[in-house]
């Protein structure tokens, strides 16, 4: 065993066989996504479980997600909600959103989850107008160039104690490249600079390996909303 992708995937498989078993509804969601031709880029089972544990620790009652895909992370997060809790998830692709709605419904979470179709940046003024938020937990996992924009909006619609999490910030280690010409990487570096300068948050980034390769999450706690 060594530091290679095969090992990372094998360890994720072992974690899945032991402490993160997949249940029928999650399996059905992945199968529906596969049948509909959605790309298999959802969080891995151990990553999804981390999101769910954070949501539970948080006691989150209101959540916002950027990037629904087939609803895999949505289902995991929504399961951490109390009966009267609410999750809004934003998805640009109408076909993906339809697949997600079906899977969310099948998982018994339709009452708690709303899937909104359209580019997330265009959905935000509507949320603002409705007086949505403050959100207890925000998961940012849509178009990576806009992660800093979504993060900024999330912080403006949070309260002290809110948690904001972004996926895909490490990007095979390119986060460390000072003169990257990849716009998604430039955006993650800008996110880190913005968080460093923001007195409202206490944040960290955790690098991850596993079935999805080498990447990572940024996790920020709002300490003074
Ligand atoms: N959170 C999901 C994976 C999301 S993949 C999970 O872990 O299960 C990224 C998703 O963001 C894709 O479904 C893609 O269609 C969507 N997306 C891309 N650009 C977007 C935008 N501008 N606004 C909203 N969603 C967007
Ligand atoms: C992609 C998006 C993701 O959210 C992810 O975790 C991995 C890959 C992508 O758009 O390729
Ligand atoms: Mg992701």
GROMACS .gro file of C-alpha atoms and ligand atoms in nm:
model
  263
    1UNK     CA    1   0.000   0.000   0.000
    2UNK     CA    2   0.132   0.342  -0.085
    3UNK     CA    3   0.042   0.697  -0.162
    4UNK     CA    4  -0.142   0.624  -0.483
    5UNK     CA    5  -0.493   0.662  -0.613
    6UNK     CA    6  -0.560   0.288  -0.595
    7UNK     CA    7  -0.488   0.290  -0.222
    8UNK     CA    8  -0.699   0.599  -0.162
    9UNK     CA    9  -0.992   0.432  -0.339
   10UNK     CA   10  -0.939   0.105  -0.151
   11UNK     CA   11  -0.947   0.288   0.182
   12UNK     CA   12  -1.269   0.466   0.083
   13UNK     CA   13  -1.413   0.126  -0.011
   14UNK     CA   14  -1.320  -0.013   0.331
   15UNK     CA   15  -1.473   0.290   0.505
   16UNK     CA   16  -1.786   0.227   0.298
   17UNK     CA   17  -1.795  -0.141   0.399
   18UNK     CA   18  -1.767  -0.053   0.765
   19UNK     CA   19  -1.878   0.279   0.910
   20UNK     CA   20  -2.034   0.453   0.607
   21UNK     CA   21  -2.271   0.195   0.458
   22UNK     CA   22  -2.477   0.307   0.163
   23UNK     CA   23  -2.852   0.278   0.209
   24UNK     CA   24  -3.123   0.210  -0.045
   25UNK     CA   25  -3.222   0.572  -0.106
   26UNK     CA   26  -2.870   0.693  -0.166
   27UNK     CA   27  -2.804   0.399  -0.395
   28UNK     CA   28  -3.126   0.477  -0.582
   29UNK     CA   29  -3.021   0.841  -0.617
   30UNK     CA   30  -2.687   0.739  -0.766
   31UNK     CA   31  -2.851   0.489  -0.999
   32UNK     CA   32  -3.103   0.747  -1.121
   33UNK     CA   33  -2.821   0.995  -1.178
   34UNK     CA   34  -2.623   0.733  -1.369
   35UNK     CA   35  -2.921   0.636  -1.585
   36UNK     CA   36  -2.984   1.002  -1.669
   37UNK     CA   37  -2.621   1.050  -1.770
   38UNK     CA   38  -2.522   1.289  -1.491
   39UNK     CA   39  -2.146   1.303  -1.429
   40UNK     CA   40  -2.042   1.100  -1.120
   41UNK     CA   41  -1.888   1.396  -0.939
   42UNK     CA   42  -2.091   1.392  -0.616
   43UNK     CA   43  -1.906   1.392  -0.286
   44UNK     CA   44  -1.772   1.051  -0.189
   45UNK     CA   45  -1.962   0.858   0.079
   46UNK     CA   46  -1.710   0.943   0.355
   47UNK     CA   47  -1.712   1.309   0.249
   48UNK     CA   48  -2.091   1.313   0.243
   49UNK     CA   49  -2.099   1.161   0.590
   50UNK     CA   50  -1.867   1.437   0.710
   51UNK     CA   51  -2.110   1.697   0.575
   52UNK     CA   52  -2.396   1.521   0.750
   53UNK     CA   53  -2.207   1.499   1.079
   54UNK     CA   54  -2.120   1.869   1.059
   55UNK     CA   55  -2.486   1.952   0.991
   56UNK     CA   56  -2.591   1.747   1.293
   57UNK     CA   57  -2.325   1.897   1.519
   58UNK     CA   58  -2.446   2.234   1.399
   59UNK     CA   59  -2.808   2.151   1.481
   60UNK     CA   60  -2.879   2.318   1.147
   61UNK     CA   61  -3.242   2.409   1.075
   62UNK     CA   62  -3.183   2.619   0.763
   63UNK     CA   63  -2.939   2.519   0.492
   64UNK     CA   64  -2.841   2.646   0.150
   65UNK     CA   65  -2.658   2.438  -0.111
   66UNK     CA   66  -2.494   2.559  -0.432
   67UNK     CA   67  -2.480   2.278  -0.690
   68UNK     CA   68  -2.738   1.999  -0.652
   69UNK     CA   69  -2.636   1.758  -0.929
   70UNK     CA   70  -2.849   1.445  -0.862
   71UNK     CA   71  -2.919   1.534  -0.500
   72UNK     CA   72  -2.668   1.302  -0.330
   73UNK     CA   73  -2.514   1.561  -0.095
   74UNK     CA   74  -2.858   1.724  -0.067
   75UNK     CA   75  -3.012   1.405   0.073
   76UNK     CA   76  -2.729   1.357   0.322
   77UNK     CA   77  -2.754   1.716   0.445
   78UNK     CA   78  -3.135   1.719   0.455
   79UNK     CA   79  -3.141   1.404   0.667
   80UNK     CA   80  -2.971   1.606   0.940
   81UNK     CA   81  -3.259   1.856   0.945
   82UNK     CA   82  -3.535   1.844   1.204
   83UNK     CA   83  -3.890   1.789   1.073
   84UNK     CA   84  -3.952   2.162   1.035
   85UNK     CA   85  -3.604   2.234   0.896
   86UNK     CA   86  -3.551   2.361   0.541
   87UNK     CA   87  -3.285   2.324   0.273
   88UNK     CA   88  -3.276   2.524  -0.049
   89UNK     CA   89  -3.048   2.385  -0.319
   90UNK     CA   90  -2.952   2.573  -0.635
   91UNK     CA   91  -2.886   2.395  -0.966
   92UNK     CA   92  -2.820   2.551  -1.306
   93UNK     CA   93  -2.911   2.243  -1.509
   94UNK     CA   94  -3.288   2.182  -1.530
   95UNK     CA   95  -3.249   1.814  -1.618
   96UNK     CA   96  -3.017   1.751  -1.323
   97UNK     CA   97  -3.264   1.933  -1.098
   98UNK     CA   98  -3.548   1.706  -1.214
   99UNK     CA   99  -3.343   1.393  -1.140
  100UNK     CA  100  -3.257   1.536  -0.800
  101UNK     CA  101  -3.620   1.621  -0.718
  102UNK     CA  102  -3.725   1.261  -0.790
  103UNK     CA  103  -3.451   1.119  -0.570
  104UNK     CA  104  -3.522   1.367  -0.289
  105UNK     CA  105  -3.888   1.275  -0.303
  106UNK     CA  106  -3.805   0.902  -0.297
  107UNK     CA  107  -3.591   0.967   0.008
  108UNK     CA  108  -3.892   1.118   0.182
  109UNK     CA  109  -3.739   1.466   0.198
  110UNK     CA  110  -3.955   1.660  -0.048
  111UNK     CA  111  -4.122   1.861   0.230
  112UNK     CA  112  -3.793   1.986   0.363
  113UNK     CA  113  -3.603   2.047   0.038
  114UNK     CA  114  -3.656   2.296  -0.241
  115UNK     CA  115  -3.457   2.261  -0.564
  116UNK     CA  116  -3.432   2.591  -0.753
  117UNK     CA  117  -3.328   2.587  -1.116
  118UNK     CA  118  -3.101   2.848  -1.267
  119UNK     CA  119  -2.750   2.986  -1.234
  120UNK     CA  120  -2.699   3.037  -0.862
  121UNK     CA  121  -2.586   3.397  -0.894
  122UNK     CA  122  -2.921   3.477  -1.056
  123UNK     CA  123  -3.114   3.301  -0.780
  124UNK     CA  124  -2.956   3.503  -0.500
  125UNK     CA  125  -3.150   3.829  -0.547
  126UNK     CA  126  -3.475   3.629  -0.523
  127UNK     CA  127  -3.360   3.469  -0.198
  128UNK     CA  128  -3.263   3.811  -0.071
  129UNK     CA  129  -3.605   3.950  -0.158
  130UNK     CA  130  -3.779   3.667   0.027
  131UNK     CA  131  -3.573   3.745   0.332
  132UNK     CA  132  -3.420   3.397   0.321
  133UNK     CA  133  -3.166   3.316   0.587
  134UNK     CA  134  -2.977   3.347   0.801
  135UNK     CA  135  -2.858   3.001   0.705
  136UNK     CA  136  -2.712   2.775   0.972
  137UNK     CA  137  -2.509   2.584   0.714
  138UNK     CA  138  -2.415   2.662   0.354
  139UNK     CA  139  -2.251   2.405   0.125
  140UNK     CA  140  -2.085   2.554  -0.183
  141UNK     CA  141  -2.029   2.300  -0.463
  142UNK     CA  142  -2.134   2.456  -0.796
  143UNK     CA  143  -1.923   2.636  -1.060
  144UNK     CA  144  -1.586   2.674  -0.896
  145UNK     CA  145  -1.497   3.017  -1.037
  146UNK     CA  146  -1.788   3.161  -0.838
  147UNK     CA  147  -1.701   2.996  -0.507
  148UNK     CA  148  -1.566   3.327  -0.364
  149UNK     CA  149  -1.887   3.505  -0.472
  150UNK     CA  150  -2.110   3.241  -0.317
  151UNK     CA  151  -1.898   3.245  -0.003
  152UNK     CA  152  -1.929   3.624   0.026
  153UNK     CA  153  -2.308   3.603  -0.013
  154UNK     CA  154  -2.326   3.321   0.239
  155UNK     CA  155  -2.134   3.524   0.496
  156UNK     CA  156  -2.371   3.816   0.442
  157UNK     CA  157  -2.665   3.581   0.508
  158UNK     CA  158  -2.534   3.404   0.815
  159UNK     CA  159  -2.532   3.453   1.190
  160UNK     CA  160  -2.265   3.399   1.451
  161UNK     CA  161  -2.230   3.022   1.467
  162UNK     CA  162  -2.317   2.959   1.102
  163UNK     CA  163  -2.097   2.718   0.910
  164UNK     CA  164  -1.995   2.769   0.547
  165UNK     CA  165  -1.828   2.481   0.362
  166UNK     CA  166  -1.683   2.480   0.010
  167UNK     CA  167  -1.584   2.169  -0.188
  168UNK     CA  168  -1.305   2.136  -0.444
  169UNK     CA  169  -1.072   2.404  -0.315
  170UNK     CA  170  -0.742   2.212  -0.328
  171UNK     CA  171  -0.774   2.089  -0.685
  172UNK     CA  172  -0.488   1.836  -0.705
  173UNK     CA  173  -0.268   2.072  -0.509
  174UNK     CA  174  -0.290   2.356  -0.758
  175UNK     CA  175  -0.413   2.572  -0.467
  176UNK     CA  176  -0.044   2.619  -0.382
  177UNK     CA  177   0.051   2.750  -0.728
  178UNK     CA  178   0.119   3.121  -0.697
  179UNK     CA  179   0.082   3.193  -1.068
  180UNK     CA  180  -0.179   2.944  -1.179
  181UNK     CA  181  -0.356   3.027  -1.505
  182UNK     CA  182  -0.652   2.806  -1.417
  183UNK     CA  183  -0.948   3.028  -1.332
  184UNK     CA  184  -1.098   2.779  -1.084
  185UNK     CA  185  -0.767   2.763  -0.897
  186UNK     CA  186  -0.725   3.140  -0.902
  187UNK     CA  187  -1.072   3.162  -0.747
  188UNK     CA  188  -0.984   2.926  -0.460
  189UNK     CA  189  -0.670   3.127  -0.387
  190UNK     CA  190  -0.880   3.446  -0.388
  191UNK     CA  191  -1.123   3.278  -0.149
  192UNK     CA  192  -0.840   3.211   0.094
  193UNK     CA  193  -0.718   3.572   0.070
  194UNK     CA  194  -1.070   3.699   0.130
  195UNK     CA  195  -1.122   3.474   0.433
  196UNK     CA  196  -0.784   3.577   0.574
  197UNK     CA  197  -0.895   3.941   0.562
  198UNK     CA  198  -1.246   3.881   0.698
  199UNK     CA  199  -1.277   3.935   1.075
  200UNK     CA  200  -1.618   3.765   1.077
  201UNK     CA  201  -1.483   3.414   1.021
  202UNK     CA  202  -1.251   3.154   1.162
  203UNK     CA  203  -1.163   2.911   0.882
  204UNK     CA  204  -0.947   2.623   0.775
  205UNK     CA  205  -0.892   2.407   0.469
  206UNK     CA  206  -0.857   2.031   0.496
  207UNK     CA  207  -0.690   1.841   0.213
  208UNK     CA  208  -0.858   1.514   0.121
  209UNK     CA  209  -0.770   1.199  -0.071
  210UNK     CA  210  -1.006   0.916  -0.156
  211UNK     CA  211  -1.210   0.778  -0.443
  212UNK     CA  212  -1.235   1.131  -0.587
  213UNK     CA  213  -0.859   1.185  -0.588
  214UNK     CA  214  -0.679   1.474  -0.421
  215UNK     CA  215  -0.888   1.775  -0.327
  216UNK     CA  216  -1.020   1.945  -0.015
  217UNK     CA  217  -1.281   2.141   0.175
  218UNK     CA  218  -1.271   2.490   0.319
  219UNK     CA  219  -1.472   2.517   0.641
  220UNK     CA  220  -1.551   2.854   0.794
  221UNK     CA  221  -1.728   2.930   1.121
  222UNK     CA  222  -1.893   3.269   1.145
  223UNK     CA  223  -1.780   3.413   1.475
  224UNK     CA  224  -1.939   3.756   1.438
  225UNK     CA  225  -2.210   3.774   1.171
  226LIG     N1  226  -2.322   1.882  -0.451
  226LIG     C1  227  -2.333   1.769  -0.544
  226LIG     C2  228  -2.235   1.780  -0.657
  226LIG     C3  229  -2.246   1.907  -0.735
  226LIG     S1  230  -2.152   1.899  -0.886
  226LIG     C4  231  -2.305   1.641  -0.465
  226LIG     O1  232  -2.200   1.635  -0.400
  226LIG     O2  233  -2.386   1.547  -0.470
  226LIG     C5  234  -2.166   2.066  -0.938
  226LIG     C6  235  -2.307   2.105  -0.982
  226LIG     O3  236  -2.310   2.247  -0.998
  226LIG     C7  237  -2.348   2.046  -1.116
  226LIG     O4  238  -2.470   1.981  -1.104
  226LIG     C8  239  -2.362   2.169  -1.207
  226LIG     O5  240  -2.466   2.157  -1.304
  226LIG     C9  241  -2.393   2.277  -1.107
  226LIG     N2  242  -2.364   2.413  -1.152
  226LIG    C10  243  -2.267   2.453  -1.238
  226LIG     N3  244  -2.271   2.586  -1.253
  226LIG    C11  245  -2.372   2.631  -1.176
  226LIG    C12  246  -2.427   2.760  -1.150
  226LIG     N4  247  -2.377   2.870  -1.208
  226LIG     N5  248  -2.530   2.769  -1.065
  226LIG    C13  249  -2.582   2.658  -1.006
  226LIG     N6  250  -2.534   2.534  -1.027
  226LIG    C14  251  -2.432   2.521  -1.111
  227LIG     C1  252  -1.654   1.864  -1.049
  227LIG     C2  253  -1.741   1.925  -0.961
  227LIG     C3  254  -1.741   1.887  -0.828
  227LIG     O1  255  -1.822   1.945  -0.737
  227LIG     C4  256  -1.655   1.789  -0.782
  227LIG     O2  257  -1.658   1.758  -0.649
  227LIG     C5  258  -1.567   1.728  -0.870
  227LIG     C6  259  -1.568   1.764  -1.004
  227LIG     C7  260  -1.655   1.903  -1.192
  227LIG     O3  261  -1.729   1.996  -1.226
  227LIG     O4  262  -1.583   1.841  -1.268
  228LIG    MG1  263  -1.774   1.897  -0.539
   0.00000   0.00000   0.00000
